[in-house]
Every structure is written in structure tokens, then in C-alpha cells.
mmCIF file of C-alpha atoms and ligand atoms in Angstrom:
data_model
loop_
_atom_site.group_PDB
_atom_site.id
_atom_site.type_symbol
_atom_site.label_atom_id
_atom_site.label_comp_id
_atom_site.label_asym_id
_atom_site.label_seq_id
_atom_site.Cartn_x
_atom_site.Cartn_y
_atom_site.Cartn_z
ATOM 1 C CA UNK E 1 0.000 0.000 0.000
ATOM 2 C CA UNK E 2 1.440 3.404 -1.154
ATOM 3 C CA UNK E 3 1.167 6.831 0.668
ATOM 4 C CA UNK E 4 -1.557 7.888 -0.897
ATOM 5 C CA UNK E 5 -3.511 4.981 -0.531
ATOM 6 C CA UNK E 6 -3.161 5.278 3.301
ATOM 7 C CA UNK E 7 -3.912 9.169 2.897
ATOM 8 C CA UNK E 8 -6.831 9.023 5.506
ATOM 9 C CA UNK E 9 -5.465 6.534 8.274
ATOM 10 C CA UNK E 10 -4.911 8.950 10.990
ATOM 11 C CA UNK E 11 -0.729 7.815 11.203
ATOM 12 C CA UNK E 12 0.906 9.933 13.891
ATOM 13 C CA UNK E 13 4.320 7.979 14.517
ATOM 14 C CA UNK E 14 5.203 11.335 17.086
ATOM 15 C CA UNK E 15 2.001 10.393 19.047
ATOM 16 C CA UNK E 16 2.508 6.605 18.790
ATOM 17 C CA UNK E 17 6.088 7.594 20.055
ATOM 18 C CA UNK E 18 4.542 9.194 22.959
ATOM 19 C CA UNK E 19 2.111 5.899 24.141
ATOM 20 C CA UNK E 20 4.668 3.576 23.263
ATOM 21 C CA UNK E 21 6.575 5.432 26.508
ATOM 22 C CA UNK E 22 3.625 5.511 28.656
ATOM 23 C CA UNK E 23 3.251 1.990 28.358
ATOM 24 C CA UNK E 24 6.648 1.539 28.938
ATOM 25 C CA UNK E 25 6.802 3.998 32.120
ATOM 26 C CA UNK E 26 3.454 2.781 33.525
ATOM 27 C CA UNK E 27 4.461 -0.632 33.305
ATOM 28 C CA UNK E 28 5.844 -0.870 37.069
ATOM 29 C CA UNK E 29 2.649 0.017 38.489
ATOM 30 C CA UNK E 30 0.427 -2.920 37.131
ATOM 31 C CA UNK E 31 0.481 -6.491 37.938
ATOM 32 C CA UNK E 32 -0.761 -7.624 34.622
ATOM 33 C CA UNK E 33 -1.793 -6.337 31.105
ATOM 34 C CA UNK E 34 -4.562 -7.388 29.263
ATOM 35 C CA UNK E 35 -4.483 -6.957 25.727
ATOM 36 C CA UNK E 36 -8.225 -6.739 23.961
ATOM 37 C CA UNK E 37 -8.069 -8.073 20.254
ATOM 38 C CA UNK E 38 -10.699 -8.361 17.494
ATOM 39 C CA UNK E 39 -11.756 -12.008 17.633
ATOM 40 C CA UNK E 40 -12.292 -11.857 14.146
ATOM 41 C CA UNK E 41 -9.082 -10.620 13.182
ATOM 42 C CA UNK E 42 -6.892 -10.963 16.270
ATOM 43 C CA UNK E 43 -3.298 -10.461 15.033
ATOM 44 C CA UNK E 44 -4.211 -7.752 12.206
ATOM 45 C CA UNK E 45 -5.977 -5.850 15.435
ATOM 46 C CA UNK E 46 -3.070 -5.907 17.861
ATOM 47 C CA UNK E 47 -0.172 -3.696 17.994
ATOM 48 C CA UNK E 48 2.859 -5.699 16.528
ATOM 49 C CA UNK E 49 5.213 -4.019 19.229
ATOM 50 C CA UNK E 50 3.208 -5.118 22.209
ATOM 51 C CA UNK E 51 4.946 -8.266 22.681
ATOM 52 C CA UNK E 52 8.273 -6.012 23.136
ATOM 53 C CA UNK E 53 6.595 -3.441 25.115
ATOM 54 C CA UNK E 54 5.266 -6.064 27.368
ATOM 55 C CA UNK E 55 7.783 -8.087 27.873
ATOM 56 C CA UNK E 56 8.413 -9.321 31.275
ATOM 57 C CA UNK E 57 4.768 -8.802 32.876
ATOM 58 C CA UNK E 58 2.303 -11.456 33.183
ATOM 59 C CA UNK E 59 -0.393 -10.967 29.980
ATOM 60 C CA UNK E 60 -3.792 -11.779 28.978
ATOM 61 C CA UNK E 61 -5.170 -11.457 25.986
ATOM 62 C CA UNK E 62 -9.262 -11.029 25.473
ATOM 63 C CA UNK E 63 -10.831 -12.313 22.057
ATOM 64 C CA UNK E 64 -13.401 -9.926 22.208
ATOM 65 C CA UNK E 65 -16.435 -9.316 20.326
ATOM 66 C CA UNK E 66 -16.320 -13.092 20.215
ATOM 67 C CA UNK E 67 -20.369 -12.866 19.449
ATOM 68 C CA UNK E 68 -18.972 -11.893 15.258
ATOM 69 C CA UNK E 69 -16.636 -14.359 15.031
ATOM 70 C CA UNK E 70 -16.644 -17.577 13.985
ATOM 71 C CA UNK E 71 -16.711 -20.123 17.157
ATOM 72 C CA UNK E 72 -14.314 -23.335 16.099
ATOM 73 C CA UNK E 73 -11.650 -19.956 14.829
ATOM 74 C CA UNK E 74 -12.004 -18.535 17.703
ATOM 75 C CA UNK E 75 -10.992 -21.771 19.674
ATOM 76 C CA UNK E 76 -8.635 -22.002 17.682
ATOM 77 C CA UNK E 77 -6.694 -18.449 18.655
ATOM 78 C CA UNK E 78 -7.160 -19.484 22.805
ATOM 79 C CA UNK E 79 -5.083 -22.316 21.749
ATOM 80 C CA UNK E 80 -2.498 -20.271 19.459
ATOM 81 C CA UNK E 81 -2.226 -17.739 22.545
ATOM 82 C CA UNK E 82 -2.007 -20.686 25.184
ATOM 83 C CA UNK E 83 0.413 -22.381 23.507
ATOM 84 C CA UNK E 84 2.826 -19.108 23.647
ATOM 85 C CA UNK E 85 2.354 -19.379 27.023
ATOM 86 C CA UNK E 86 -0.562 -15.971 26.889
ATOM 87 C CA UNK E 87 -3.636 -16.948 28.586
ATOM 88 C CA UNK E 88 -6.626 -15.828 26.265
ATOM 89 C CA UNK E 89 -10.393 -15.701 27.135
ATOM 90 C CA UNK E 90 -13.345 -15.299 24.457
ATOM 91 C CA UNK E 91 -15.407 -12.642 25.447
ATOM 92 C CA UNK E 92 -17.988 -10.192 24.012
ATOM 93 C CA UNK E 93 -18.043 -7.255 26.298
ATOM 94 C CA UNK E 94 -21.438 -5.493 24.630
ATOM 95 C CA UNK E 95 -23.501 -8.170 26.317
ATOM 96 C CA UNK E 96 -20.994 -9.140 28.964
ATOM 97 C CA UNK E 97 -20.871 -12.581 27.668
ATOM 98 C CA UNK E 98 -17.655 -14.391 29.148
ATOM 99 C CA UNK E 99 -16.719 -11.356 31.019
ATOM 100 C CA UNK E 100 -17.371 -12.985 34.455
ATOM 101 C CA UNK E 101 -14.309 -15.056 34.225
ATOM 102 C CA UNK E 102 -11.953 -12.687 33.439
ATOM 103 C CA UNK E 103 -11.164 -11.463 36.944
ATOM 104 C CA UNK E 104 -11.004 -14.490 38.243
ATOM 105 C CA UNK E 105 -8.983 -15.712 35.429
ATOM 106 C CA UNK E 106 -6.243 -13.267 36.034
ATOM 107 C CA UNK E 107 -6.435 -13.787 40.332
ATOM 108 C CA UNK E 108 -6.065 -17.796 39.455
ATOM 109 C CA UNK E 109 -3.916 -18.487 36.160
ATOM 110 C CA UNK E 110 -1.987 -15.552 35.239
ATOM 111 C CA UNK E 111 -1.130 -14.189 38.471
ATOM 112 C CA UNK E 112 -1.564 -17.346 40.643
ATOM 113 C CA UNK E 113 2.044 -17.050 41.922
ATOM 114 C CA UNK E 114 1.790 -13.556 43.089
ATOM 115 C CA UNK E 115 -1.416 -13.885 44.917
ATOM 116 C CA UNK E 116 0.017 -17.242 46.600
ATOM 117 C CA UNK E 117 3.011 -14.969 47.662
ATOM 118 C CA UNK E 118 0.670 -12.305 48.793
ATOM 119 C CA UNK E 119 -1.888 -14.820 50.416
ATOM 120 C CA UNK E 120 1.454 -16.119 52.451
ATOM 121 C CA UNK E 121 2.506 -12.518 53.456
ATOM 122 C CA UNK E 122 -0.377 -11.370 54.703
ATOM 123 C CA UNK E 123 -1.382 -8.968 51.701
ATOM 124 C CA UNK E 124 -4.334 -9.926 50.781
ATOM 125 C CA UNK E 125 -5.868 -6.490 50.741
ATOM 126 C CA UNK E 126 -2.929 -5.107 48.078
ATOM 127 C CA UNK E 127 -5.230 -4.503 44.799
ATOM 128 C CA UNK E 128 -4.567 -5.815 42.039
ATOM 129 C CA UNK E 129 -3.435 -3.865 38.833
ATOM 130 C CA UNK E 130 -3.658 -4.622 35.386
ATOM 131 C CA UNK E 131 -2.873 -2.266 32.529
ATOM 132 C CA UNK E 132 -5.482 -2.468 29.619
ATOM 133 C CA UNK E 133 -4.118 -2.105 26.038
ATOM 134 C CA UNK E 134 -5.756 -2.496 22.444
ATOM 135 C CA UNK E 135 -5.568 -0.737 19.100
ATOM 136 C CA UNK E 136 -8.454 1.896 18.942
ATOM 137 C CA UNK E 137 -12.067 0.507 18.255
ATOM 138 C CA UNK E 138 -11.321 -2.885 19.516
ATOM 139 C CA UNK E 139 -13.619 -2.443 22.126
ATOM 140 C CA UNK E 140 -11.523 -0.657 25.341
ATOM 141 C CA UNK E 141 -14.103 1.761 26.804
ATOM 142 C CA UNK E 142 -17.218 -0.803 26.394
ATOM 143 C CA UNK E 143 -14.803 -3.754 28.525
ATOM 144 C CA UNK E 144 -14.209 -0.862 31.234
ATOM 145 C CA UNK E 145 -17.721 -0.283 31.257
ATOM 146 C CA UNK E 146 -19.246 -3.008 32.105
ATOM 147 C CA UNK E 147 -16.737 -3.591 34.430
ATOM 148 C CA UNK E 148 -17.194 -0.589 36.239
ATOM 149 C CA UNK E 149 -20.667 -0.998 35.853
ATOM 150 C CA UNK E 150 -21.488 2.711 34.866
ATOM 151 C CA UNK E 151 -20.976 4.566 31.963
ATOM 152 C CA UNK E 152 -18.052 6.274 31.557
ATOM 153 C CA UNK E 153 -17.436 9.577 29.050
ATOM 154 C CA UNK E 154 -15.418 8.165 26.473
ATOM 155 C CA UNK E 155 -12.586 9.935 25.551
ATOM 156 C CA UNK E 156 -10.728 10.307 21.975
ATOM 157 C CA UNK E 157 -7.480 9.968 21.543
ATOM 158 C CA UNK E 158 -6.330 12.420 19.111
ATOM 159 C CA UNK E 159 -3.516 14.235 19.083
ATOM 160 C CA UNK E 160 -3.794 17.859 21.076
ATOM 161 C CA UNK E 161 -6.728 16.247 23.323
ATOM 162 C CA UNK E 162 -4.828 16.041 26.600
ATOM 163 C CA UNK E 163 -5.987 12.602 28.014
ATOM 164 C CA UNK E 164 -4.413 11.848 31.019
ATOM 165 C CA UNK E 165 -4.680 8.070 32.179
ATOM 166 C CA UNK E 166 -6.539 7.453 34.872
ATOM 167 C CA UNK E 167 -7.296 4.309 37.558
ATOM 168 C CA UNK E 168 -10.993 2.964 37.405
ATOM 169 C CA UNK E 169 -11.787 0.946 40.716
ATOM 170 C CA UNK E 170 -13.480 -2.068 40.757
ATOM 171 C CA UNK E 171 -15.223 -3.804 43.549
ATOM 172 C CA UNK E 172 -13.157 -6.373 43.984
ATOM 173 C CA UNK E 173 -10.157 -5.037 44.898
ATOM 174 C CA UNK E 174 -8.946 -4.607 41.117
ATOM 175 C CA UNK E 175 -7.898 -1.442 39.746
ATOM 176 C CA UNK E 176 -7.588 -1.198 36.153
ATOM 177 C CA UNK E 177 -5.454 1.817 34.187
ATOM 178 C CA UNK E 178 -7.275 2.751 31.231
ATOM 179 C CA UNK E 179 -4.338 4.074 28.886
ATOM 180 C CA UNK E 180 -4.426 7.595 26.573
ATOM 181 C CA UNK E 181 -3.077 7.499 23.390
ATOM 182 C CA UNK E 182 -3.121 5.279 20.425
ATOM 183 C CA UNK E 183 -1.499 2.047 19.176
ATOM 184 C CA UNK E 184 -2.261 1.564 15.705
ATOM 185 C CA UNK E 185 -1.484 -1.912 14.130
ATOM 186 C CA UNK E 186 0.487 -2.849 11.379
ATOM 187 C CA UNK E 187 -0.964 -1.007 8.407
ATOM 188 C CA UNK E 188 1.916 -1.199 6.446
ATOM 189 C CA UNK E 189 0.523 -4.367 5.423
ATOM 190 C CA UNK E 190 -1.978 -3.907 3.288
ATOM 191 C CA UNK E 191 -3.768 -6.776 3.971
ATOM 192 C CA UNK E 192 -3.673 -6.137 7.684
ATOM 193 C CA UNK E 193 -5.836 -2.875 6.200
ATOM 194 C CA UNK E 194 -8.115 -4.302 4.483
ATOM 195 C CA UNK E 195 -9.577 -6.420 7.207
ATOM 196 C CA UNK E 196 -9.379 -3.456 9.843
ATOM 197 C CA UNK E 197 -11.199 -1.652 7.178
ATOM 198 C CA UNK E 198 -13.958 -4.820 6.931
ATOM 199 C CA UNK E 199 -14.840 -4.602 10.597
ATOM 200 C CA UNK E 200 -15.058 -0.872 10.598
ATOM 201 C CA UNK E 201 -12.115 -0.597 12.953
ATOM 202 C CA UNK E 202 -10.372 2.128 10.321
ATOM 203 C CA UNK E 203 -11.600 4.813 8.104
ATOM 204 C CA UNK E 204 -13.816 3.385 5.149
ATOM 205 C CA UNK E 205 -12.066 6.020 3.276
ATOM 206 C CA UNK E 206 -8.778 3.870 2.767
ATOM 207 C CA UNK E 207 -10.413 1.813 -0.002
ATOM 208 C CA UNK E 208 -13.586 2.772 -1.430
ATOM 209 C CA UNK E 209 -16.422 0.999 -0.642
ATOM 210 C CA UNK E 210 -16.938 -1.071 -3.757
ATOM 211 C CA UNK E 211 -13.349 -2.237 -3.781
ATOM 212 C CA UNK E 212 -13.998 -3.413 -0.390
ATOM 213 C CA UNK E 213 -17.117 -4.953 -0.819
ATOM 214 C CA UNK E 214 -15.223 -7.123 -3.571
ATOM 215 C CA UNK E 215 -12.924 -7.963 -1.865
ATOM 216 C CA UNK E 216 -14.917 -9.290 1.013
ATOM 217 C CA UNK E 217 -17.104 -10.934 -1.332
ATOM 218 C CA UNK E 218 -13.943 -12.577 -2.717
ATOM 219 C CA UNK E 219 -12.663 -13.811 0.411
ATOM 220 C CA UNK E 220 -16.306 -14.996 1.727
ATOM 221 C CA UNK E 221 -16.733 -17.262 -1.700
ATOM 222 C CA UNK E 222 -13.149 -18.774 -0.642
ATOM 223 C CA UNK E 223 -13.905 -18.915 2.898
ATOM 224 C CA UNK E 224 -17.558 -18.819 4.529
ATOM 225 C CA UNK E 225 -19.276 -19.901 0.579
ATOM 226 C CA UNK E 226 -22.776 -20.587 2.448
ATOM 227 C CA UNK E 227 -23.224 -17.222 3.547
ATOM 228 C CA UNK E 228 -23.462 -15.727 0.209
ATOM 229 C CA UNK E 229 -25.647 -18.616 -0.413
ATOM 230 C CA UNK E 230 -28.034 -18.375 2.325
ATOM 231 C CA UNK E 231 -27.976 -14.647 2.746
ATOM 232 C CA UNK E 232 -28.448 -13.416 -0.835
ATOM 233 C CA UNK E 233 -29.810 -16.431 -2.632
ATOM 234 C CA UNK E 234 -27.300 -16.190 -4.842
ATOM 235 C CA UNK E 235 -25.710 -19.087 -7.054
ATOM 236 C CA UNK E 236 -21.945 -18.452 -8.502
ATOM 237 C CA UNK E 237 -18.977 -20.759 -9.867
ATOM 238 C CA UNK E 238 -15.634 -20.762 -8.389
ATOM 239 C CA UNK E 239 -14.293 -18.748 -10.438
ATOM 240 C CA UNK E 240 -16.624 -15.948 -10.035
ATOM 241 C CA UNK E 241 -15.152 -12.724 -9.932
ATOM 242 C CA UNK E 242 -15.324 -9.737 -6.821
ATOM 243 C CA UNK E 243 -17.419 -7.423 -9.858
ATOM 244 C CA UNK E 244 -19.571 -10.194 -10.489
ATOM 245 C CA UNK E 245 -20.646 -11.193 -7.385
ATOM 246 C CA UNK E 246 -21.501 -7.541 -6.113
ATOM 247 C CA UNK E 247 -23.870 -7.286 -9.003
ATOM 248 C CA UNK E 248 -25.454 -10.427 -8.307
ATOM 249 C CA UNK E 249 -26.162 -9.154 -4.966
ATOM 250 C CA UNK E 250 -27.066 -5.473 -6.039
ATOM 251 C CA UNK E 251 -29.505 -7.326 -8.819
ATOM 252 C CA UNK E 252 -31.121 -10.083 -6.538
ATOM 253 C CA UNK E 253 -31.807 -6.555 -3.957
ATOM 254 C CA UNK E 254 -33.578 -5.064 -6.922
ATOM 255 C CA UNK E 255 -30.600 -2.225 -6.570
ATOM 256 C CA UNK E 256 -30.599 -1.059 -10.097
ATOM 257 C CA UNK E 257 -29.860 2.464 -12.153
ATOM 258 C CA UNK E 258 -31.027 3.389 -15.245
ATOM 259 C CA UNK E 259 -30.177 1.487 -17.628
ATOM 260 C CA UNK E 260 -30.391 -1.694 -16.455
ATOM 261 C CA UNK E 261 -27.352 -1.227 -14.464
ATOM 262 C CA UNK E 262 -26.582 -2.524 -11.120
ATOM 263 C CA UNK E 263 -26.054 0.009 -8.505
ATOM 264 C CA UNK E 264 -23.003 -1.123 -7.251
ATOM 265 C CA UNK E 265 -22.276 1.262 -4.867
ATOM 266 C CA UNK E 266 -25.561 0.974 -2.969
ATOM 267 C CA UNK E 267 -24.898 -2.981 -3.231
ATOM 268 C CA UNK E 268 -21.489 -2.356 -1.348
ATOM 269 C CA UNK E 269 -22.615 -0.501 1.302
ATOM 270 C CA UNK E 270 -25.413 -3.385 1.789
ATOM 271 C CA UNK E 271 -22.676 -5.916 2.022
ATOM 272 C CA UNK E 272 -20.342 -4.219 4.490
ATOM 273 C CA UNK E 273 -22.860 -3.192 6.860
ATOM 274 C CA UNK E 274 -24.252 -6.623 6.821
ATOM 275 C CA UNK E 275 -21.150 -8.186 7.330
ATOM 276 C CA UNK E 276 -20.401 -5.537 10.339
ATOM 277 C CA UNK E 277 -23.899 -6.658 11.791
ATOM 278 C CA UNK E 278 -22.984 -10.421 11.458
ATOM 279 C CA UNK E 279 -26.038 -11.016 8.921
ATOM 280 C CA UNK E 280 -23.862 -12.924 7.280
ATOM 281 C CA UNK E 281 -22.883 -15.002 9.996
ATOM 282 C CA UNK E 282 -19.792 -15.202 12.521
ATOM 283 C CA UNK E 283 -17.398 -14.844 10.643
ATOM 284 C CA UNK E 284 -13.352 -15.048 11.172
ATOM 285 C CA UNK E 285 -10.852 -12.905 8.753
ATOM 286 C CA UNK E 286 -7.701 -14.293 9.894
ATOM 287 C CA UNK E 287 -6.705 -18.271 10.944
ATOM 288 C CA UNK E 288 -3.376 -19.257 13.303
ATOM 289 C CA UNK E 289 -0.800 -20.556 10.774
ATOM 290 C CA UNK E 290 -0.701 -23.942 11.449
ATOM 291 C CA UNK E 291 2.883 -25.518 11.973
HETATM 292 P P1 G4P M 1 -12.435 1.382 22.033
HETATM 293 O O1 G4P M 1 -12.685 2.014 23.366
HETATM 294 O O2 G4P M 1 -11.405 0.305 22.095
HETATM 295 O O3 G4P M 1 -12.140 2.363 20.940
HETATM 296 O O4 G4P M 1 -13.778 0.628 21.582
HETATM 297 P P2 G4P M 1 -15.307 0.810 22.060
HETATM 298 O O5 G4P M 1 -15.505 0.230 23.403
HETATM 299 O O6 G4P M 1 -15.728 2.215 21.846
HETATM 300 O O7 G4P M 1 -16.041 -0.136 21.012
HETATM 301 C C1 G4P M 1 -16.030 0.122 19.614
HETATM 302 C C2 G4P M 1 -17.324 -0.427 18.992
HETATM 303 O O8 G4P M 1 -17.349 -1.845 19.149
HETATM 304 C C3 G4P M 1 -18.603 0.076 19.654
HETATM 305 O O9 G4P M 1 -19.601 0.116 18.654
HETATM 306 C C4 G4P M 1 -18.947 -1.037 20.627
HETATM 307 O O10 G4P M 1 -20.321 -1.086 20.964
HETATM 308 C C5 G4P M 1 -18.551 -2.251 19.808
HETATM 309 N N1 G4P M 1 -18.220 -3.413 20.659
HETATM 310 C C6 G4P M 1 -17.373 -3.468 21.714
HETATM 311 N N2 G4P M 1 -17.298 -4.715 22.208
HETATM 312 C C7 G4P M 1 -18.136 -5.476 21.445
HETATM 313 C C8 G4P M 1 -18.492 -6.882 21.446
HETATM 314 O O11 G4P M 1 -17.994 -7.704 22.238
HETATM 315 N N3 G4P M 1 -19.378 -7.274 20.490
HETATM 316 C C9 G4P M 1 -19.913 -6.429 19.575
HETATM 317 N N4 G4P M 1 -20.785 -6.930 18.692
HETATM 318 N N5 G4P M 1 -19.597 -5.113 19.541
HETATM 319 C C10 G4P M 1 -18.717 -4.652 20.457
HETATM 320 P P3 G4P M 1 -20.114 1.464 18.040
HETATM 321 O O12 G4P M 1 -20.933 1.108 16.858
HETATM 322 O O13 G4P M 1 -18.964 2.394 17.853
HETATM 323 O O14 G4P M 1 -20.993 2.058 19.164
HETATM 324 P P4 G4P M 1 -22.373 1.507 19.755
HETATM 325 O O15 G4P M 1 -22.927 0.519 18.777
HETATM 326 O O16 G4P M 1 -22.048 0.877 21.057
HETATM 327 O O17 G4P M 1 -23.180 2.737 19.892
#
């Protein structure tokens, strides 16, 4: 992907600069990070530095929005992230599904040895501290909400808002630090783009819209074929092109111009926004690499 094409990702490597040394700085006041990831998409939606900036603390990741994403993938990524040693928990924090374990989770698995050393000492009453990290979008602010169990102001992270980070309290002696500042992922990639841009997670103004929607089409023929089946009634061949597909949609939703034309940018908005809503089904963009 050239310059241009990446024209309207907002790409401030001065501001990323900045969070990369709040993480860093912060990092001795926190027990624990948890890292919330797309389920859908849960390497192409996490910082690739985190690892690095990490290191050394006790991690966990959350597959969130785990109510889009395919189920079997998604068991899939809590085994990749087990097997590296990361416990990972599927959870979809706009219902609160799965969310209930997570606390627990951290007090039993990932810091079991701490709170056995604390449980010995007497401590019992030290809170404990987690830092919570994700790329923008992935869902931050609506974890810490229904965690807090109110509804917090969101802020946005932009460059020239001041945002200071700040502790939110939870009833069980847990604080968590909600972090400023942004961590974009690796959009030098294009493809790494392209699915941030299916979910939503980046501007829709990277690609335009049709070139998206084929794309998606494209990848759902290859990869989830009975959604286009079931959802648009469609029939198509294997070798079916991203043009022809979108106008088989646009034409079976009675989407046409003058002419006798498809309207293929109406049709493209139709498919992204159902995919977005999961009328298409739970779907997964991305699959562990299997060794
Ligand atoms: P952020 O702080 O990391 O930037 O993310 P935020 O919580 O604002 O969430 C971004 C969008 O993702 C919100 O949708 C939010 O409702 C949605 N979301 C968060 N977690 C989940 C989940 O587990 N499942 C689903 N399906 N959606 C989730 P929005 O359209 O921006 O706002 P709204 O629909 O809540 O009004």
C-alpha cells in the first residue's frame, strides 16, 4: 500500500512515540496487562510491538467481540495464545458474555504465583493492577464499562486532546489503568488494512467501498461460501469474480440504475454493513498458521 492509498489513516508515529513510553513507564505500576483483540481478526488488530513493550509482565489477551466471530476460529486463537504461554479468554463485552471469568482468570492463572506470595505474606488487601491495552475501536471503553458498571465519558485519543490516564476501581479489589493514546497496528501491510477496514475498525475512506465490498465478497466465496448462499440467494462458480458477485447481490436486492445497471455502490454498502452486523454469519478474517 502506497502513501496515498493510506492518505486518511490517521498515522501519527510522534504520538505513537509518545504511548509507546507511557506503556513503557506505567508498566511498574500494574500487575498484569490485558491486551483486547478483534476475535475476528486478532493479530491484524493488535499492535505488533506489544509483545516487546510487554515483555516481562504477566499478559492476557481477550478475544473480544467473540459474538462476530466464527466459534471453532475462535478456539482455535485461545489455543495459538495458550500455547505461547498468553492466557486468552473469548469474550464479548457489549452483552458481557464471558466477562465474568476474566477477573477471576487473572487472580487464578496468570497471576496465581503472586497472589500465593501475597496470600502467604499477609497482603491480601494489596489490589490488584492490570494495565489495559488495544488498538483503537477494539472495544476498550465498552470492557471498562461493564466492568465498572457505569458509563463512563469516552474519551478520543487524538492528538492535542490532553488525556491523562486514569485508575478505574473495581469492587473487587482490582484497579484497572485505562491508557491515553493510540497504538495503531500494522498497516503497512496492506492486507492487515483491508480487514481493519472490513470490521469498521479504520476509516472506510482507505479503499472505497466497492473495492472493499469485492474484496470481502472474494474472500467470503473462498472462505464462509454458504453465507453468500443463504444470505443473498445467490448461485456463482468458483471462479466468479469480486465485480460479479456484487452485481449479483445489487440485482437479486432489486438495486438497479437506469439502464439496467446494477447500482453497485448501494450494493457495497449493503454488504459491508451486513457483514459488520454479522447477517452474514460469525465470521473469522484471519486463521493461526498452522505448523
Ligand atoms: P475502544 O474504546 O477500544 O475504541 O472501543 P469501544 O468500546 O468504543 O467499542 C467500539 C465499537 O465496538 C462500539 O460500537 C462497541 O459497541 C462495539 N463493541 C465493543 N465490544 C463489542 C463486542 O464484544 N461485540 C460487539 N458486537 N460489539 C462490540 P459502536 O458502533 O462504535 O458504538 P455503539 O454501537 O455501542 O453505539
Amino acid at each position: 500500500m502506497d502513501n496515498t492509498d493510506m492518505k486518511n489513516i490517521q498515522w501519527f508515529p510522534g504520538h505513537m512515540a509518545k504511548t509507546r513510553r507511557a506503556i513503557t513507564a506505567n508498566l511498574k505500576l500494574v500487575d498484569a496487562v490485558a491486551e483486547i483483540v478483534d476475535s475476528r481478526l486478532p493479530l491484524s488488530s493488535r499492535n505488533p510491538e506489544m509483545d516487546r513493550l510487554t515483555a516481562g509482565k504477566p499478559r492476557i489477551v481477550l478475544l473480544n467481540k467473540c459474538d462476530l466471530a466464527d466459534e471453532k476460529a475462535t478456539q482455535k486463537w485461545v489455543n495459538y495464545f495458550n500455547n505461547k504461554g498468553i492466557t486468552a479468554l473469548a469474550v464479548d463485552c457489549k452483552s458481557g458474555k464471558g466477562l465474568k471469568q476474566f477477573i477471576p482468570t487473572v487472580k487464578t492463572k496468570v497471576l496465581k504465583d503472586l497472589m500465593e506470595k501475597r496470600q502467604k505474606n499477609g497482603m491480601t488487601g494489596t489490589p490488584v493492577r492490570l494495565m489495559i491495552v488495544g488498538i483503537p475501536n477494539v472495544g476498550k471503553s465498552s470492557l471498562i464499562n461493564k466492568l465498572a458498571g457505569a458509563k463512563r465519558a469516552k474519551v478520543e485519543d487524538r492528538p492535542g486532546v490532553t488525556r491523562i490516564k486514569q485508575w478505574v476501581k473495581l469492587g473487587n479489589n482490582v484497579e484497572l489503568l485505562d491508557m491515553p493514546g493510540v497504538l495503531w497496528p500494522k498497516f503497512e501491510d496492506q492486507n492487515v488494512a483491508i480487514k481493519l477496514a472490513f470490521t469498521g475498525a479504520v476509516s472506510d475512506d482507505i479503499l472505497d467501498i466497492e473495492t472493499l465490498a469485492m474484496k470481502l465478497l472474494v474472500f467470503l466465496k473462498e472462505n464462509y461460501p454458504q453465507s453468500l448462499v443463504e444470505r443473498y440467494k445467490i448461485e456463482y462458480s468458483d471462479d466468479e469474480t469480486g465485480i460479479e458477485l456484487l452485481e449479483k447481490v445489487g440485482r437479486k436486492r432489486g438495486m438497479m440504475i437506469a439502464g439496467g445497471e446494477v447500482n453497485t455502490e448501494r450494493a457495497s454498502i449493503t454488504v459491508i454493513d451486513e457483514f459488520r452486523s454479522a447477517k452474514l454469519g460469525r465470521i473469522t478474517l484471519e486463521l493461526p498458521e498452522i505448523k
